CSV table of C-alpha atoms in Angstrom, one decimal:
chain,number,residue,atom,x,y,z
A,1,UNK,CA,13.3,58.4,-8.9
A,2,UNK,CA,12.5,55.3,-10.8
A,3,UNK,CA,16.4,54.4,-11.3
A,4,UNK,CA,16.9,55.1,-7.6
A,5,UNK,CA,14.2,52.5,-7.0
A,6,UNK,CA,15.5,50.1,-9.4
A,7,UNK,CA,18.5,50.4,-7.6
A,8,UNK,CA,17.3,49.9,-4.1
A,9,UNK,CA,15.4,47.2,-5.1
A,10,UNK,CA,18.9,45.5,-7.3
A,11,UNK,CA,20.9,45.6,-3.4
A,12,UNK,CA,17.9,44.3,-1.8
A,13,UNK,CA,17.9,40.9,-4.0
A,14,UNK,CA,21.6,41.1,-4.0
A,15,UNK,CA,21.6,41.1,0.1
A,16,UNK,CA,19.2,38.2,-0.5
A,17,UNK,CA,21.4,36.1,-2.6
A,18,UNK,CA,24.5,37.1,-0.7
A,19,UNK,CA,22.7,35.6,2.5
A,20,UNK,CA,21.2,32.1,2.0
A,21,UNK,CA,20.0,32.8,5.5
A,22,UNK,CA,17.6,35.3,4.8
A,23,UNK,CA,16.3,33.1,1.6
A,24,UNK,CA,16.0,29.9,4.3
A,25,UNK,CA,14.8,31.4,7.7
A,26,UNK,CA,14.9,29.0,10.2
A,27,UNK,CA,12.5,30.8,13.1
A,28,UNK,CA,9.6,29.1,13.0
A,29,UNK,CA,11.1,25.9,13.6
A,30,UNK,CA,11.8,24.8,16.9
A,31,UNK,CA,16.0,25.0,18.8
A,32,UNK,CA,15.6,21.0,18.2
A,33,UNK,CA,14.6,21.0,14.9
A,34,UNK,CA,17.2,24.1,13.3
A,35,UNK,CA,20.0,21.5,15.2
A,36,UNK,CA,19.0,18.9,12.9
A,37,UNK,CA,18.8,21.0,10.2
A,38,UNK,CA,22.0,22.5,10.5
A,39,UNK,CA,23.8,19.1,11.5
A,40,UNK,CA,22.0,17.1,9.0
A,41,UNK,CA,22.8,16.3,5.1
A,42,UNK,CA,21.2,13.1,2.8
A,43,UNK,CA,23.7,10.5,2.0
A,44,UNK,CA,24.0,10.0,-1.4
A,45,UNK,CA,24.8,7.1,-3.5
A,46,UNK,CA,27.2,6.7,-6.2
A,47,UNK,CA,25.3,4.1,-8.6
A,48,UNK,CA,22.2,2.2,-8.6
A,49,UNK,CA,22.1,0.1,-5.7
A,50,UNK,CA,22.6,-3.9,-5.2
A,51,UNK,CA,22.3,-6.5,-2.7
A,52,UNK,CA,25.3,-6.0,-2.1
A,53,UNK,CA,25.9,-2.4,-1.1
A,54,UNK,CA,22.3,-1.9,0.5
A,55,UNK,CA,22.9,-5.1,2.8
A,56,UNK,CA,25.3,-3.2,5.3
A,57,UNK,CA,23.6,-0.3,5.4
A,58,UNK,CA,20.6,-2.1,6.7
A,59,UNK,CA,22.6,-4.2,9.3
A,60,UNK,CA,24.0,-0.3,10.5
A,61,UNK,CA,20.5,0.8,10.7
A,62,UNK,CA,19.5,-1.6,12.3
A,63,UNK,CA,22.2,-1.6,15.0
A,64,UNK,CA,22.1,2.2,15.5
A,65,UNK,CA,18.5,2.1,16.4
A,66,UNK,CA,18.7,-0.8,18.6
A,67,UNK,CA,19.2,0.8,21.8
A,68,UNK,CA,16.0,3.4,21.2
A,69,UNK,CA,13.7,0.3,20.4
A,70,UNK,CA,14.9,-1.6,23.3
A,71,UNK,CA,13.8,1.5,25.4
A,72,UNK,CA,10.8,2.1,23.8
A,73,UNK,CA,10.2,-2.1,24.2
A,74,UNK,CA,10.0,-1.9,27.9
A,75,UNK,CA,8.7,1.6,28.5
A,76,UNK,CA,5.7,1.4,25.7
A,77,UNK,CA,4.8,-2.1,24.9
A,78,UNK,CA,3.2,-5.2,27.2
A,79,UNK,CA,4.6,-7.5,23.6
A,80,UNK,CA,6.3,-7.4,20.5
A,81,UNK,CA,6.1,-10.7,18.6
A,82,UNK,CA,6.7,-11.9,15.1
A,83,UNK,CA,3.8,-13.6,13.3
A,84,UNK,CA,3.9,-15.2,10.3
A,85,UNK,CA,0.7,-13.8,8.3
A,86,UNK,CA,-0.2,-16.0,5.1
A,87,UNK,CA,3.2,-16.6,4.5
A,88,UNK,CA,4.2,-12.7,5.6
A,89,UNK,CA,6.9,-12.4,8.6
A,90,UNK,CA,4.8,-9.3,10.9
A,91,UNK,CA,5.6,-7.8,14.1
A,92,UNK,CA,3.2,-7.5,16.2
A,93,UNK,CA,3.6,-4.6,18.4
A,94,UNK,CA,1.0,-4.6,21.7
A,95,UNK,CA,1.1,-1.2,23.6
A,96,UNK,CA,1.2,-1.4,27.8
A,97,UNK,CA,-2.3,0.3,27.5
A,98,UNK,CA,-5.3,-0.8,25.7
A,99,UNK,CA,-8.3,1.4,26.1
A,100,UNK,CA,-11.4,-0.7,26.4
A,101,UNK,CA,-13.5,1.0,23.6
A,102,UNK,CA,-10.5,-0.1,21.6
A,103,UNK,CA,-10.7,-3.6,22.1
A,104,UNK,CA,-10.5,-5.7,18.6
A,105,UNK,CA,-9.1,-2.7,16.7
A,106,UNK,CA,-6.0,-3.1,14.9
A,107,UNK,CA,-3.4,-1.1,12.6
A,108,UNK,CA,-1.8,-2.0,9.8
A,109,UNK,CA,1.8,-0.6,9.6
A,110,UNK,CA,3.8,-0.3,6.3
A,111,UNK,CA,7.2,1.5,7.2
A,112,UNK,CA,9.5,3.5,5.1
A,113,UNK,CA,12.9,3.3,3.9
A,114,UNK,CA,13.0,3.9,0.0
A,115,UNK,CA,11.9,0.3,-0.4
A,116,UNK,CA,15.2,-1.0,0.2
A,117,UNK,CA,15.6,-0.2,3.6
A,118,UNK,CA,13.6,-0.1,7.1
A,119,UNK,CA,11.9,-2.3,9.9
A,120,UNK,CA,8.5,-3.1,10.5
A,121,UNK,CA,9.1,-2.8,14.5
A,122,UNK,CA,10.6,0.8,14.2
A,123,UNK,CA,10.6,3.8,16.7
A,124,UNK,CA,7.6,5.1,14.9
A,125,UNK,CA,5.6,1.9,15.0
A,126,UNK,CA,5.8,1.8,18.6
A,127,UNK,CA,5.2,5.7,19.6
A,128,UNK,CA,2.2,5.4,17.5
A,129,UNK,CA,0.8,2.1,19.2
A,130,UNK,CA,1.3,3.7,22.4
A,131,UNK,CA,-0.7,6.6,21.0
A,132,UNK,CA,-3.6,4.5,19.8
A,133,UNK,CA,-3.7,2.4,22.0
A,134,UNK,CA,-4.3,-0.9,20.5
A,135,UNK,CA,-1.6,-3.2,18.7
A,136,UNK,CA,0.1,-2.0,15.4
A,137,UNK,CA,0.8,-5.1,12.5
A,138,UNK,CA,4.0,-3.9,11.0
A,139,UNK,CA,4.6,-5.9,7.4
A,140,UNK,CA,8.1,-7.0,6.7
A,141,UNK,CA,7.7,-6.9,3.0
A,142,UNK,CA,10.6,-8.0,0.9
A,143,UNK,CA,12.8,-5.3,0.1
A,144,UNK,CA,14.3,-4.2,-3.1
A,145,UNK,CA,16.5,-4.2,-5.1
A,146,UNK,CA,16.4,-8.2,-4.4
A,147,UNK,CA,12.6,-7.7,-4.7
A,148,UNK,CA,11.6,-5.1,-7.0
A,149,UNK,CA,7.9,-4.4,-7.3
A,150,UNK,CA,5.3,-6.1,-7.0
A,151,UNK,CA,6.6,-8.2,-4.2
A,152,UNK,CA,6.3,-5.6,-1.5
A,153,UNK,CA,3.3,-4.3,-2.6
A,154,UNK,CA,1.9,-8.5,-2.6
A,155,UNK,CA,2.9,-9.0,0.2
A,156,UNK,CA,1.4,-5.9,2.1
A,157,UNK,CA,-2.1,-6.7,0.4
A,158,UNK,CA,-1.7,-10.3,1.5
A,159,UNK,CA,-1.5,-9.1,5.3
A,160,UNK,CA,-4.1,-6.5,5.0
A,161,UNK,CA,-6.6,-9.3,3.6
A,162,UNK,CA,-6.2,-11.4,6.1
A,163,UNK,CA,-6.4,-8.4,8.7
A,164,UNK,CA,-10.2,-7.7,7.3
A,165,UNK,CA,-10.8,-11.5,7.5
A,166,UNK,CA,-9.8,-11.6,11.0
A,167,UNK,CA,-11.6,-8.0,12.1
A,168,UNK,CA,-14.1,-5.9,11.5
A,169,UNK,CA,-13.1,-3.4,8.9
A,170,UNK,CA,-14.3,-0.4,10.7
A,171,UNK,CA,-11.9,-1.8,13.5
A,172,UNK,CA,-8.8,-1.7,11.4
A,173,UNK,CA,-7.2,1.3,10.5
A,174,UNK,CA,-4.0,1.6,8.5
A,175,UNK,CA,-0.6,3.8,8.6
A,176,UNK,CA,2.5,4.5,6.5
A,177,UNK,CA,5.2,7.2,5.8
A,178,UNK,CA,7.3,7.5,2.3
A,179,UNK,CA,7.6,3.9,0.4
A,180,UNK,CA,5.1,2.9,3.3
A,181,UNK,CA,2.8,5.7,2.4
A,182,UNK,CA,3.6,4.7,-1.1
A,183,UNK,CA,2.5,0.8,-0.7
A,184,UNK,CA,-0.6,1.6,1.8
A,185,UNK,CA,-2.4,4.0,-1.5
A,186,UNK,CA,-1.1,1.3,-4.4
A,187,UNK,CA,-2.6,-1.9,-1.9
A,188,UNK,CA,-5.6,-0.5,-1.1
A,189,UNK,CA,-6.0,0.7,-4.9
A,190,UNK,CA,-5.3,-3.5,-5.3
A,191,UNK,CA,-7.7,-3.8,-2.4
A,192,UNK,CA,-10.7,-2.4,-3.9
A,193,UNK,CA,-9.8,-4.1,-7.1
A,194,UNK,CA,-10.2,-7.6,-5.7
A,195,UNK,CA,-13.6,-6.5,-3.6
A,196,UNK,CA,-11.9,-6.1,-0.2
A,197,UNK,CA,-13.4,-3.9,2.4
A,198,UNK,CA,-11.4,-0.8,2.8
A,199,UNK,CA,-10.0,0.5,6.6
A,200,UNK,CA,-11.6,2.9,8.7
A,201,UNK,CA,-9.2,5.5,8.1
A,202,UNK,CA,-5.7,5.7,6.0
A,203,UNK,CA,-2.5,8.3,7.5
A,204,UNK,CA,0.4,8.8,5.4
A,205,UNK,CA,3.3,10.1,6.8
A,206,UNK,CA,5.5,12.2,3.8
A,207,UNK,CA,4.0,10.2,1.2
A,208,UNK,CA,6.1,8.6,-2.2
A,209,UNK,CA,3.3,9.0,-4.6
A,210,UNK,CA,5.3,10.2,-7.6
A,211,UNK,CA,8.2,7.9,-8.5
A,212,UNK,CA,8.8,10.1,-11.8
A,213,UNK,CA,10.1,13.5,-9.9
A,214,UNK,CA,7.1,15.3,-11.2
A,215,UNK,CA,5.8,19.0,-9.6
A,216,UNK,CA,7.8,21.2,-7.6
A,217,UNK,CA,9.2,20.4,-4.9
A,218,UNK,CA,11.4,17.4,-5.6
A,219,UNK,CA,13.6,20.3,-7.6
A,220,UNK,CA,12.8,23.5,-5.2
A,221,UNK,CA,13.3,21.5,-2.3
A,222,UNK,CA,16.1,19.9,-3.5
A,223,UNK,CA,19.2,20.8,-1.4
A,224,UNK,CA,16.9,22.3,1.6
A,225,UNK,CA,15.6,18.9,2.9
A,226,UNK,CA,18.0,17.5,4.9
A,227,UNK,CA,16.6,13.8,4.7
A,228,UNK,CA,16.0,13.4,1.0
A,229,UNK,CA,17.2,14.3,-2.2
A,230,UNK,CA,16.9,13.0,-5.5
A,231,UNK,CA,20.0,13.3,-7.2
A,232,UNK,CA,21.8,10.1,-6.0
A,233,UNK,CA,19.3,9.2,-3.5
A,234,UNK,CA,15.8,8.9,-4.6
A,235,UNK,CA,16.6,8.6,-7.9
A,236,UNK,CA,18.5,5.1,-7.0
A,237,UNK,CA,15.4,4.1,-4.2
A,238,UNK,CA,13.2,4.4,-7.2
A,239,UNK,CA,15.4,2.7,-9.7
A,240,UNK,CA,15.5,-0.3,-7.0
A,241,UNK,CA,12.2,-0.8,-6.9
A,242,UNK,CA,10.5,0.1,-9.9
A,243,UNK,CA,13.1,-2.1,-11.8
A,244,UNK,CA,12.0,-2.1,-16.1
A,245,UNK,CA,8.5,-0.8,-14.7
A,246,UNK,CA,6.6,2.6,-15.7
A,247,UNK,CA,7.2,4.7,-12.6
A,248,UNK,CA,4.5,6.3,-14.0
A,249,UNK,CA,2.2,2.9,-13.2
A,250,UNK,CA,-0.4,4.1,-10.8
A,251,UNK,CA,0.6,1.2,-8.2
A,252,UNK,CA,4.0,2.2,-8.5
A,253,UNK,CA,2.8,6.5,-8.4
A,254,UNK,CA,-0.3,6.4,-6.7
A,255,UNK,CA,-0.4,10.3,-7.4
A,256,UNK,CA,-1.9,9.4,-11.0
A,257,UNK,CA,-4.5,6.5,-9.7
A,258,UNK,CA,-8.3,6.9,-10.0
A,259,UNK,CA,-9.8,7.4,-6.6
A,260,UNK,CA,-13.6,7.1,-5.4
A,261,UNK,CA,-15.5,8.4,-3.4
A,262,UNK,CA,-15.3,5.5,-1.0
A,263,UNK,CA,-12.0,5.4,-0.4
A,264,UNK,CA,-11.1,5.8,3.1
A,265,UNK,CA,-10.4,8.9,4.9
A,266,UNK,CA,-7.4,9.7,5.2
A,267,UNK,CA,-5.1,12.2,6.7
A,268,UNK,CA,-1.2,13.2,4.8
A,269,UNK,CA,1.1,14.7,7.0
A,270,UNK,CA,4.3,17.0,5.1
A,271,UNK,CA,6.7,20.2,5.5
A,272,UNK,CA,7.6,22.6,3.2
A,273,UNK,CA,11.3,21.3,3.2
A,274,UNK,CA,9.9,17.8,2.6
A,275,UNK,CA,11.2,16.9,-1.3
A,276,UNK,CA,7.4,14.7,-1.5
A,277,UNK,CA,5.8,18.3,-0.8
A,278,UNK,CA,4.4,18.4,-4.6
A,279,UNK,CA,3.5,14.6,-4.5
A,280,UNK,CA,1.4,15.2,-1.5
A,281,UNK,CA,-0.3,18.2,-2.2
A,282,UNK,CA,-1.4,16.6,-5.5
A,283,UNK,CA,-2.6,13.5,-3.8
A,284,UNK,CA,-4.3,15.5,-1.5
A,285,UNK,CA,-6.3,17.1,-4.7
A,286,UNK,CA,-6.7,14.2,-6.8
A,287,UNK,CA,-8.6,12.3,-3.2
A,288,UNK,CA,-10.6,15.4,-2.9
A,289,UNK,CA,-11.3,15.7,-6.8
A,290,UNK,CA,-12.7,11.7,-6.3
A,291,UNK,CA,-15.2,12.9,-3.7
A,292,UNK,CA,-12.7,10.9,-0.9
A,293,UNK,CA,-12.5,13.0,2.6
A,294,UNK,CA,-8.9,14.1,2.8
A,295,UNK,CA,-7.4,16.3,5.2
A,296,UNK,CA,-3.5,17.7,4.7
A,297,UNK,CA,-1.4,19.0,7.2
A,298,UNK,CA,2.1,21.2,6.2
A,299,UNK,CA,4.2,22.1,9.0
A,300,UNK,CA,6.1,25.2,7.9
A,301,UNK,CA,9.9,24.4,7.7
A,302,UNK,CA,9.8,21.0,8.3
A,303,UNK,CA,11.3,18.1,6.1
A,304,UNK,CA,11.0,14.7,4.8
A,305,UNK,CA,9.9,12.0,8.0
A,306,UNK,CA,10.4,15.1,10.9
A,307,UNK,CA,7.5,13.6,12.7
A,308,UNK,CA,10.1,10.1,12.8
A,309,UNK,CA,12.6,12.3,14.9
A,310,UNK,CA,11.8,11.6,18.4
A,311,UNK,CA,12.5,14.9,19.9
A,312,UNK,CA,11.2,17.3,17.5
A,313,UNK,CA,8.2,19.1,18.9
A,314,UNK,CA,6.5,19.5,15.8
A,315,UNK,CA,7.7,16.1,15.0
A,316,UNK,CA,5.6,14.8,18.5
A,317,UNK,CA,3.0,17.4,17.2
A,318,UNK,CA,2.2,15.1,13.9
A,319,UNK,CA,2.4,11.9,15.5
A,320,UNK,CA,-0.3,12.9,17.9
A,321,UNK,CA,-2.7,14.3,14.8
A,322,UNK,CA,-1.8,11.1,12.8
A,323,UNK,CA,-3.3,9.3,16.2
A,324,UNK,CA,-6.1,11.1,17.2
A,325,UNK,CA,-7.2,11.1,13.3
A,326,UNK,CA,-6.9,7.5,13.2
A,327,UNK,CA,-8.8,6.7,16.9
A,328,UNK,CA,-11.6,8.8,14.9
A,329,UNK,CA,-11.7,7.1,11.7
A,330,UNK,CA,-11.0,9.6,9.6
A,331,UNK,CA,-13.6,12.1,11.8
A,332,UNK,CA,-12.3,15.3,13.0
């Protein structure tokens, strides 16, 4: 009997190994997410990024997103204008509807893109502005590799300092995704050191909290995340930003920072396929152990940046959760 059980167990293991779908179930995903998963694979770079190699990628991404952004500008925004705040370009996104109770409120948005790509007037910022029903200030921080650490961080802190000086800090919220989540955390750490007030709430979508490739998911989700992988992609993003600095520095990998009870209430969203899942879990624990308020939401089978994708029901749900959290000042 013991031999028969062993043979049955071996057969079951072989069956799973020979059928990858048995190991990567997708029944809990929406049809839209299943299609995205089947059709998408992360891009891969052959060598470290340079100004020459990254420039055409930036131009291509902006051109590819222009039609969607133009549609959202017309349908969701009353205005989109550029300002210079403390010498830093900022896209001010004002939604068509501003609730009466939201007068005087503002959100600071730090976009993602691996510290080398991305724009502040992206579709995610406009969709959140429409849900929040108050203006969003998107920082056009300097990008690597032309401007490595701490250029982007300095730009974000400059705009944040001006925003909390011109608004009641209790009326200011901050949100960012991926690299923008990293910058948001580091920015508030530096702001606290400088004696600046904290915002009412912080929203982080799949934050790049650890640039050292520590933890389970940077390895376990390699090949499972259709948007991001470490080898040939995140490793070069991280290198472009960190330069010669230690990637384990808390301002580069905020998961290692010393947090405090007065850190703003924080929402972290991620998914079980997200390359950064482990960093999100560890960040949540670091904040909780420090006495800060933190909420971690993990979507089954979702991947890096899923909430940026417009036609995913899971993404819409995550955006609504983020808006509710920020609107409530972290109270849910």
